[in-house]
Amino acid sequence: NFLSGNFIVAANSGLYKDGASCGRKCQVSCYGAGCKNSNTITVRIVDLCPTCVSHQIDLSKEAFSSIANLDQGVITINYTCN
């Protein structure tokens, strides 16, 4: 479900790999508090998230709001990248 150019993500340093992962697509699903649904979205890695620790990613507002309520702020997700 790659819906628009705004479904992007900043990746943690391990996933970002000094920019080698730019353009890579990841499937993300939300579970737990604040989730809107159990849909899986596809996002594209476009940047480094310098404050993210291992296994964290920073979704764009558009991507986040498609799977969770924005006022939740932080959600629990599963993600896999191609």
Coordinates of C-alpha atoms in Angstrom, one line a residue:
N1 CA 0.0 0.0 0.0
F2 CA 2.5 2.6 -1.1
L3 CA -0.1 5.4 -1.2
S4 CA 1.9 8.5 -1.9
G5 CA 5.3 10.2 -1.9
N6 CA 4.8 11.2 1.7
F7 CA 4.9 7.7 3.0
I8 CA 8.5 8.0 4.1
V9 CA 10.7 7.1 7.1
A10 CA 13.9 8.1 8.8
A11 CA 15.8 4.9 9.9
N12 CA 18.0 4.1 12.8
S13 CA 21.7 4.1 12.0
G14 CA 21.9 0.3 11.8
L15 CA 19.1 0.2 9.2
Y16 CA 20.2 3.3 7.4
K17 CA 23.8 1.9 6.9
D18 CA 25.4 5.3 6.1
G19 CA 22.8 5.9 3.4
A20 CA 23.1 2.5 1.6
S21 CA 19.4 1.8 2.5
C22 CA 18.1 5.1 1.0
G23 CA 15.2 4.2 -1.3
R24 CA 14.6 0.8 0.3
K25 CA 11.0 0.0 1.0
C26 CA 9.7 -1.3 4.4
Q27 CA 6.3 -2.7 5.4
V28 CA 5.1 -1.3 8.7
S29 CA 2.1 -2.4 10.9
C30 CA 1.0 -1.0 14.2
Y31 CA -0.2 -3.0 17.1
G32 CA -1.3 -2.0 20.6
A33 CA -2.4 1.4 22.0
G34 CA -3.2 4.1 19.6
C35 CA -3.5 2.0 16.4
K36 CA -6.3 2.8 14.0
N37 CA -6.3 -0.6 12.3
S38 CA -4.2 -3.6 11.5
N39 CA -3.3 -2.5 8.0
T40 CA 0.2 -2.8 6.8
I41 CA 1.7 0.3 4.9
T42 CA 4.7 0.5 2.7
V43 CA 7.2 3.3 3.4
R44 CA 10.4 4.4 1.7
I45 CA 13.6 5.1 3.7
V46 CA 14.8 8.6 2.9
D47 CA 16.9 9.8 5.8
L48 CA 18.7 9.0 9.0
C49 CA 17.0 9.3 12.4
P50 CA 19.9 10.3 14.6
T51 CA 17.8 10.0 17.8
C52 CA 16.4 6.6 17.0
V53 CA 17.9 3.6 18.8
S54 CA 18.2 0.1 17.4
H55 CA 14.8 -1.1 16.0
Q56 CA 13.2 2.4 16.0
I57 CA 12.1 4.3 13.0
D58 CA 10.6 7.8 12.5
L59 CA 7.5 7.7 10.3
S60 CA 6.4 10.8 8.4
K61 CA 3.2 12.4 9.6
E62 CA 1.2 11.0 6.7
A63 CA 2.5 7.4 7.2
F64 CA 2.0 7.6 11.0
S65 CA -1.6 9.0 10.7
S66 CA -2.6 6.2 8.3
I67 CA -2.0 3.5 10.9
A68 CA -2.3 5.4 14.3
N69 CA -3.8 8.4 16.0
L70 CA -1.3 11.3 15.7
D71 CA -1.9 12.3 19.4
Q72 CA -0.5 8.9 20.4
G73 CA 3.0 10.2 19.5
V74 CA 4.8 6.9 19.9
I75 CA 3.5 3.6 18.9
T76 CA 4.6 -0.1 18.8
I77 CA 5.2 -1.4 15.3
N78 CA 6.5 -4.4 13.4
Y79 CA 8.5 -3.6 10.3
T80 CA 10.4 -5.5 7.7
C81 CA 12.5 -4.0 4.9
N82 CA 13.2 -5.4 1.4

